[in-house]
Coordinates of C-alpha atoms and ligand atoms in Angstrom, one line a residue:
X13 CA 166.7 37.9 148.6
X14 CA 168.1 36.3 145.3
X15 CA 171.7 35.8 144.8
X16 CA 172.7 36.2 140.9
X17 CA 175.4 33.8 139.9
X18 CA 177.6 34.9 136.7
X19 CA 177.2 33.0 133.3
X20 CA 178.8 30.7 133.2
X21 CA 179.5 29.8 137.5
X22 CA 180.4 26.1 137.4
X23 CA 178.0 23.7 138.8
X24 CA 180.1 23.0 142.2
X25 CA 180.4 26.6 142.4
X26 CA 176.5 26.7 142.7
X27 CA 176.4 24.1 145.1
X28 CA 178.9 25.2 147.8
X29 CA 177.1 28.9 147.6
X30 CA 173.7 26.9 148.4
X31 CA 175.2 24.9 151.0
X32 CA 177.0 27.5 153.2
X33 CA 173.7 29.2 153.2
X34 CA 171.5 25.8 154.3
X35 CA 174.4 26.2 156.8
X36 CA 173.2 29.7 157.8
X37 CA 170.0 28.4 158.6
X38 CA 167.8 29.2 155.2
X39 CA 166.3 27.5 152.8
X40 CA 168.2 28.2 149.1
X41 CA 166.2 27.4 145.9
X42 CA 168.4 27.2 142.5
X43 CA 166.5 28.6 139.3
X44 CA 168.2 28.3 136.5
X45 CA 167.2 30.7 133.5
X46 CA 167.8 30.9 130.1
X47 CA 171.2 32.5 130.9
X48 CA 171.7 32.5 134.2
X49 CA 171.8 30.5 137.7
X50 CA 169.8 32.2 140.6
X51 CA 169.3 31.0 144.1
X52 CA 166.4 32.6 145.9
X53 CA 166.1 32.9 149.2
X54 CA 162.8 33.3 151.0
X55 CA 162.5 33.0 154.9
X56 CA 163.5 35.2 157.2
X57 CA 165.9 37.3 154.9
X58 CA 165.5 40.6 156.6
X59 CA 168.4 40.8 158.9
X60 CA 170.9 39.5 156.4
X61 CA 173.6 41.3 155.1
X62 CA 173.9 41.4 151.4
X63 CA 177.7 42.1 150.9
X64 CA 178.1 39.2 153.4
X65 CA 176.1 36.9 151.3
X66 CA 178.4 38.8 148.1
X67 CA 181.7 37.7 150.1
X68 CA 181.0 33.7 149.7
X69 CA 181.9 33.4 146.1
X70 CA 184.0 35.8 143.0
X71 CA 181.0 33.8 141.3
X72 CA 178.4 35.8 142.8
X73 CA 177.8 38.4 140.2
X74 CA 174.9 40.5 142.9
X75 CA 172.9 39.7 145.5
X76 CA 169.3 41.6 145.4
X77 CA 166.8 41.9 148.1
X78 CA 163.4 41.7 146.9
X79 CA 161.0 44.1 148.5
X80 CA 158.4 43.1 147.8
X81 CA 156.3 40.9 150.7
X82 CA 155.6 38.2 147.1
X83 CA 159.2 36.5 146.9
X84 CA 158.8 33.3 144.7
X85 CA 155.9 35.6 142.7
X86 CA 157.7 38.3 141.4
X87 CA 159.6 39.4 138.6
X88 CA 162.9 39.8 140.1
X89 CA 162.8 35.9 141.8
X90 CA 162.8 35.0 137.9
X91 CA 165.4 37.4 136.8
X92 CA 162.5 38.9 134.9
X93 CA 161.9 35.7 132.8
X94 CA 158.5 34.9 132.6
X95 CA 157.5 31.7 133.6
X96 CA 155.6 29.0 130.8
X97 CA 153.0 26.8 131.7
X98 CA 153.3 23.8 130.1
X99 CA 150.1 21.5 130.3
X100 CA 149.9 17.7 128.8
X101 CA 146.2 17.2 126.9
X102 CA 145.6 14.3 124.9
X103 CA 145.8 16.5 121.9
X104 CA 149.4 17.1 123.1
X105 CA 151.1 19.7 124.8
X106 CA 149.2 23.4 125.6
X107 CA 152.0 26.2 127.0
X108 CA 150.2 29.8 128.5
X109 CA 152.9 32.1 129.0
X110 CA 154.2 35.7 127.5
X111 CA 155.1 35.0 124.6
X112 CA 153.3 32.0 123.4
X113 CA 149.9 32.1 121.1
X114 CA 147.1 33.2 123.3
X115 CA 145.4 29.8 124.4
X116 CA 141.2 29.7 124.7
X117 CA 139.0 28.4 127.4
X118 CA 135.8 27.8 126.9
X119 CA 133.0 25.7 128.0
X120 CA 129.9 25.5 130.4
X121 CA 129.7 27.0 133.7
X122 CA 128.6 23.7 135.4
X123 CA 128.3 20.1 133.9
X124 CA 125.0 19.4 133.5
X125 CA 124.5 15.8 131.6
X126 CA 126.9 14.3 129.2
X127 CA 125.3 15.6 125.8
X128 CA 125.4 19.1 126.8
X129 CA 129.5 18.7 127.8
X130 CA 130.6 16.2 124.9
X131 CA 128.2 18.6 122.7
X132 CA 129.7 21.6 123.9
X133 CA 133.8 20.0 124.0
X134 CA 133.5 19.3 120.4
X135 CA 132.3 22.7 119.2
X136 CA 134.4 24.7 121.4
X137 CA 137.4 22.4 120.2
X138 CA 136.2 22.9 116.1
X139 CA 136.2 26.8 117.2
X140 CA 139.9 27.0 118.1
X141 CA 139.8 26.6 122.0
X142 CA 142.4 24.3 123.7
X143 CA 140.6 23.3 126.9
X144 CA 137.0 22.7 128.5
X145 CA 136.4 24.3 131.5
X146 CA 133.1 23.4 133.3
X147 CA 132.2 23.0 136.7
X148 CA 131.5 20.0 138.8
X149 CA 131.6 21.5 142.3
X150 CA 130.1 25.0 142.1
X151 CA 130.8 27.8 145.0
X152 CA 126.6 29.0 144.9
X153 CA 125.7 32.0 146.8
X154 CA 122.6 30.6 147.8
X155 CA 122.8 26.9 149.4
X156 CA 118.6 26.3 147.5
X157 CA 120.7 26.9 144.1
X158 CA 122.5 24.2 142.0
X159 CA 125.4 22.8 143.4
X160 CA 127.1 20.5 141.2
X161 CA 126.9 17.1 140.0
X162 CA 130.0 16.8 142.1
X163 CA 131.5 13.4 141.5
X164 CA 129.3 12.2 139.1
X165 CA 130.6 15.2 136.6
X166 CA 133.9 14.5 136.9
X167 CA 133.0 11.6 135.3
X168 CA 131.5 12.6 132.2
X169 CA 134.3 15.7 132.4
X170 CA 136.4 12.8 131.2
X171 CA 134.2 11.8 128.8
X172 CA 134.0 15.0 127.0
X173 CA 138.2 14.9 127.4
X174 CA 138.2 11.5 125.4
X175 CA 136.0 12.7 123.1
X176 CA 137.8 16.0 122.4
X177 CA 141.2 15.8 123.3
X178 CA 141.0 18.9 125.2
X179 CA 142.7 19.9 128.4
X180 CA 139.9 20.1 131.4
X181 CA 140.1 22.6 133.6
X182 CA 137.7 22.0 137.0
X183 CA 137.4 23.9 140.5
X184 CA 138.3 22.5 143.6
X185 CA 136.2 23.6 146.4
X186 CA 137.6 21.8 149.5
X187 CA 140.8 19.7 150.0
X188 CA 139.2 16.6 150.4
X189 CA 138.3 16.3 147.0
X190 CA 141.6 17.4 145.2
X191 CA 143.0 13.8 144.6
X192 CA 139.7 12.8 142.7
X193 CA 139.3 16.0 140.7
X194 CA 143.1 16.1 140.0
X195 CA 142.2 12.2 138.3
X196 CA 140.4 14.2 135.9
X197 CA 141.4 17.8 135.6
X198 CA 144.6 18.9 133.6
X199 CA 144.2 22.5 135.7
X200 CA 142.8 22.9 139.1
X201 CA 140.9 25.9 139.1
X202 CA 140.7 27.5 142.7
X203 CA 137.7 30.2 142.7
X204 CA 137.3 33.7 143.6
X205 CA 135.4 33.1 147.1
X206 CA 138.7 30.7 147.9
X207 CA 141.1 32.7 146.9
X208 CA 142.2 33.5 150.3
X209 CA 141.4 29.7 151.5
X210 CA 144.9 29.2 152.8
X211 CA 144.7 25.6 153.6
X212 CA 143.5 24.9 150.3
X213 CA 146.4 26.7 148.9
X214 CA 148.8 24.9 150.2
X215 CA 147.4 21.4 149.7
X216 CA 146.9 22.7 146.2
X217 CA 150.6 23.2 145.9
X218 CA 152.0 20.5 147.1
X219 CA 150.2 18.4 144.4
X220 CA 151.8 18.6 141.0
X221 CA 148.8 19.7 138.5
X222 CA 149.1 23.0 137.3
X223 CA 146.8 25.7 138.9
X224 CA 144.3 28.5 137.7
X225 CA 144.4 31.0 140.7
X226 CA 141.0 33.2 139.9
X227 CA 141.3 36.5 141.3
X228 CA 139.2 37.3 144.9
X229 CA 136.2 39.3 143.7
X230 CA 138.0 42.0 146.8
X231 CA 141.0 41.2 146.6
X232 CA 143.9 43.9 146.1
X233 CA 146.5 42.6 143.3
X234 CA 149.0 42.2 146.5
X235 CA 146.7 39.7 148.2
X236 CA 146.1 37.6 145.4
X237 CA 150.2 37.4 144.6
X238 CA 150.5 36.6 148.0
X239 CA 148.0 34.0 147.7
X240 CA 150.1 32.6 144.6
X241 CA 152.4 32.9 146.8
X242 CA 151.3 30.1 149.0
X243 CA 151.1 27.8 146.1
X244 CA 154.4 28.5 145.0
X245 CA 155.8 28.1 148.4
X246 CA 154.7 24.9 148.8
X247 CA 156.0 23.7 145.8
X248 CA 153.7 23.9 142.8
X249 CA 155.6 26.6 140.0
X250 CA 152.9 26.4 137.9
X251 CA 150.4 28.5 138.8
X252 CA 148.1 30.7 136.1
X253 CA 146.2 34.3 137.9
X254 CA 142.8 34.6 136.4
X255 CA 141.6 38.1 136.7
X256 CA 137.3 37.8 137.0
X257 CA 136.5 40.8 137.3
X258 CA 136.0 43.1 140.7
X259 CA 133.2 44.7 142.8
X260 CA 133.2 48.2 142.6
X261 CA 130.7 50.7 143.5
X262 CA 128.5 50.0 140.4
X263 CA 126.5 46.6 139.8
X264 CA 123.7 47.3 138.2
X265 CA 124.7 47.2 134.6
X266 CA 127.1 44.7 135.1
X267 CA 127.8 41.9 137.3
X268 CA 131.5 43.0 138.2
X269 CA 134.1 45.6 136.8
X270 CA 136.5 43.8 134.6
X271 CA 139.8 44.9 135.7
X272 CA 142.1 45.3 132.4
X273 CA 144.5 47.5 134.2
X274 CA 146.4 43.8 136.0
X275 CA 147.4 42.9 132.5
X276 CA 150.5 45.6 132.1
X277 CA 150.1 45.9 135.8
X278 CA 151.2 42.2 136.8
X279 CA 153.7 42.3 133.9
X280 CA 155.8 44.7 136.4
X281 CA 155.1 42.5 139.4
X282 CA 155.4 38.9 138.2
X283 CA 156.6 36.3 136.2
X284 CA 153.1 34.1 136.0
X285 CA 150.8 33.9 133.1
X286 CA 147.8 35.9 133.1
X287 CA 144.3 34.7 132.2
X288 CA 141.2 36.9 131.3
X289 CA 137.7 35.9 132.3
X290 CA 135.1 38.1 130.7
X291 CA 132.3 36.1 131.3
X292 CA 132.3 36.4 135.4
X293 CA 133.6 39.8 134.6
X294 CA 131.2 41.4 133.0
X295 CA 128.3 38.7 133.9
X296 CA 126.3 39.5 130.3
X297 CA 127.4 37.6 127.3
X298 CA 126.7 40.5 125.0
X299 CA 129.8 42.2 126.6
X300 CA 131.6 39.7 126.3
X301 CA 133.1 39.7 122.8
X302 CA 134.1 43.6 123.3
X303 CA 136.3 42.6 126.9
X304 CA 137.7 39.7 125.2
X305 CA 138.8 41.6 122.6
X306 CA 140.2 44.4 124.8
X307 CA 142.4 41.6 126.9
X308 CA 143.9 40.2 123.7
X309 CA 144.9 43.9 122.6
X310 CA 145.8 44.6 126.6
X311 CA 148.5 41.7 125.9
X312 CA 146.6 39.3 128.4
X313 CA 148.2 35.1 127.4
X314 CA 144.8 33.2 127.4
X315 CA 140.9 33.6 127.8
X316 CA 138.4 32.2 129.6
X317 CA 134.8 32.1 128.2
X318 CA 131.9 30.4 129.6
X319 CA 129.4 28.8 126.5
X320 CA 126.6 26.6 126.8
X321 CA 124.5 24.6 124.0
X322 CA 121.2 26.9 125.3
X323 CA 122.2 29.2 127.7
X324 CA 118.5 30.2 128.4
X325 CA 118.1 27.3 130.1
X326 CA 121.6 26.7 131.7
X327 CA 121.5 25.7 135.3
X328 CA 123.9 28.2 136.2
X329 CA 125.6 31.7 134.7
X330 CA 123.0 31.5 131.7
X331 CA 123.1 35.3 131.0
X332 CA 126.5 35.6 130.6
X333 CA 127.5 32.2 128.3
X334 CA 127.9 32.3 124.6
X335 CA 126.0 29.7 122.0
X336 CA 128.4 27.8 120.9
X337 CA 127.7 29.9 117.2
X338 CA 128.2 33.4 118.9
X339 CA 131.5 31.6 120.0
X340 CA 132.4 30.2 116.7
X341 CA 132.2 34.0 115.6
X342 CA 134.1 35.5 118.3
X343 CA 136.9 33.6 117.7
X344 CA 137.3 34.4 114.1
X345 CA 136.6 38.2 115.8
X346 CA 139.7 37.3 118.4
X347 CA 141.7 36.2 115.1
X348 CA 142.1 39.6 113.8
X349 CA 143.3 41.0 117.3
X350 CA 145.5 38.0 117.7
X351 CA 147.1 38.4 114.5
X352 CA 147.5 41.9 114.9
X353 CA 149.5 41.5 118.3
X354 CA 151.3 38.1 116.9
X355 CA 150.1 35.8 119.6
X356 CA 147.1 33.9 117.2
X357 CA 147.9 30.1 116.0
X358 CA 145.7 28.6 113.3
X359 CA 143.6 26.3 114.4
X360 CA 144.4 22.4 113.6
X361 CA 140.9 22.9 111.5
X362 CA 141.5 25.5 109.6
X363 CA 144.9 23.7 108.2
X364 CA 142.8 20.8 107.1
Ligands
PEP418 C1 133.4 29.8 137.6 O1 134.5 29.8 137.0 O2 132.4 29.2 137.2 C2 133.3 30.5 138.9 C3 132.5 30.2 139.8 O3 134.2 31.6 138.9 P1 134.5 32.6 140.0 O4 135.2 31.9 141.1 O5 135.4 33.6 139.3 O6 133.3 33.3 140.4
MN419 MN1 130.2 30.5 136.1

């Protein structure tokens, strides 16, 4: 349920309204938009009486139930105003939202040794991307494959973040180790096999960082919201969906179905940024490009693209990472799409 003050509701007015209703037993949360004051309620709302709720103040301009089983998730808790991202780097503040330039992932699927990260930081960084992503804790399907440097990564993760200035973006596999990652990280990624993980998700919100919430590789747009949902619930508003593509009937061609159809899709449902990850998507790089493309046109609000220095020998997700001079090329390729939907900032470079 959200209750929709008028413009303009004095401050006091707010309060009392939020008050009586702690007094009714609920739990009132006051967002304040661009124009307006909100309180949302979330709880038990079911058997409450909207006009009643209407009656405690000539302030209240509606009250609205939100059907939807996502509360703090959806559009309507927002009063349709999407919701920015704001994340500190060392190379100064990087927002992912609606309608703010599109904003560039890129880096290795796992950390290997500190020449291959720092190497691979600085390029993506010269090519226009504003954060390394790279894994030091990997989610394998088989337990004889890879793992992870684990701590030992995070380590040189920082190095490659001095050295760049970009924004790190990490997974977190198990709750023990969000403190140490979150050292690091500027984003906590939480991956597609956790997705529904739900005591991850809610020690995940109740730390500050902001969060990259990849979609399950089954999961049904309503789970994952609801899985946002946790994180939102327990106190973290900044949480980024990252759709990774699906399974569908048909792997044999490509490692998952890319589904473009969340991008207008989730614009109906939520206020959250939207990221688009080709690369576990489609699984090969050369189809990369053509779905990165396609998300920037689809309207998605940032990218995530896995590169490595020599993918042929990467120790994980080799067949579907970019060099880092196929990904020098698709970014001048995203430019043109970019520009073409107004959501493309020169890079620092190119102003030099
Ligand atoms: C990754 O980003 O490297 C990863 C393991 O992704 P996903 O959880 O989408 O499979
Ligand atoms: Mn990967």
């Amino acid at each position: 349920m959200i209750v929709v003050m008028k413009v303009g509701s004095p401050e006091a007015e707010v309060k009392r309204v939020s008050e009586e209703l702690t007094e009714w037993g609920l739990s009132p949360e006051k967002i304040v938009g661009k124009h307006k004051v909100v309180i949302g309620l979330v709880g038990d709302t079911a058997s409450l009486d909207p006009l009643r709720i209407q009656e405690l103040s000539p302030y209240i301009e509606y009250v609205l139930a939100v059907e939807k089983p996502f509360k703090r998730a959806s559009l309507e808790y927002r009063q349709g105003e999407p919701t920015d991202v704001t994340v500190p780097t060392p190379n100064g503040p990087v927002t992912i939202g609606r309608n703010q330039p599109i904003v560039v992932v890129a880096g290795p699927c796992s950390v290997e040794n500190e020449e291959m990260i720092i190497e691979t930081a600085l390029r993506v960084k010269a090519a226009g991307a504003q954060f390394l992503r790279g894994g030091a804790y990997k989610p394998r399907t088989s337990p004889y494959a890879f793992q992870g440097h684990g701590e030992s990564a995070l380590e040189l993760l920082a190095a490659a973040r001095e050295a760049s200035g970009l924004g790190i973006i990490t997974e977190v596999m198990d709750s023990p180790d969000i403190a140490k990652i979150a050292e690091v990280a500027d984003v906590l990624q939480v991956g597609a096999r956790n997705m529904q993980n739900f005591s991850l998700l809610k020690k995940i919100g109740a730390q500050h960082k902001p969060v990259l919430l990849k979609r399950g590789m089954s999961a049904t747009i309503e789970e994952w919201l609801m899985a946002a949902e946790y994180i939102l619930a327990a106190g973290n508003p900044n949480v980024i969906l990252c759709e990774r593509g699906i399974r569908t009937f048909d792997r044999q061609y490509a490692r998952n179905t890319l589904d473009l159809s969340v991008l207008p899709v989730l614009k109906t449902l939520t206020h959250l940024p939207i990221m688009i990850d080709p690369s576990h998507g489609t699984g090969k790089s050369e189809y990369v490009p053509a779905m990165a493309m396609a998300a920037i046109a689809g309207g998605t609000d940032s990218l995530m693209i896995e590169v490595h220095p020599n993918p042929a020998k990467a120790l994980s997700d080799g067949p579907q990472s970019l060099t880092p001079e196929r990904f020098d090329r698709l970014m001048e390729e995203l430019a043109v799409i970019g520009k073409a939907v107004g959501r493309w900032e020169q890079p620092a470079l190119a102003l030099v």
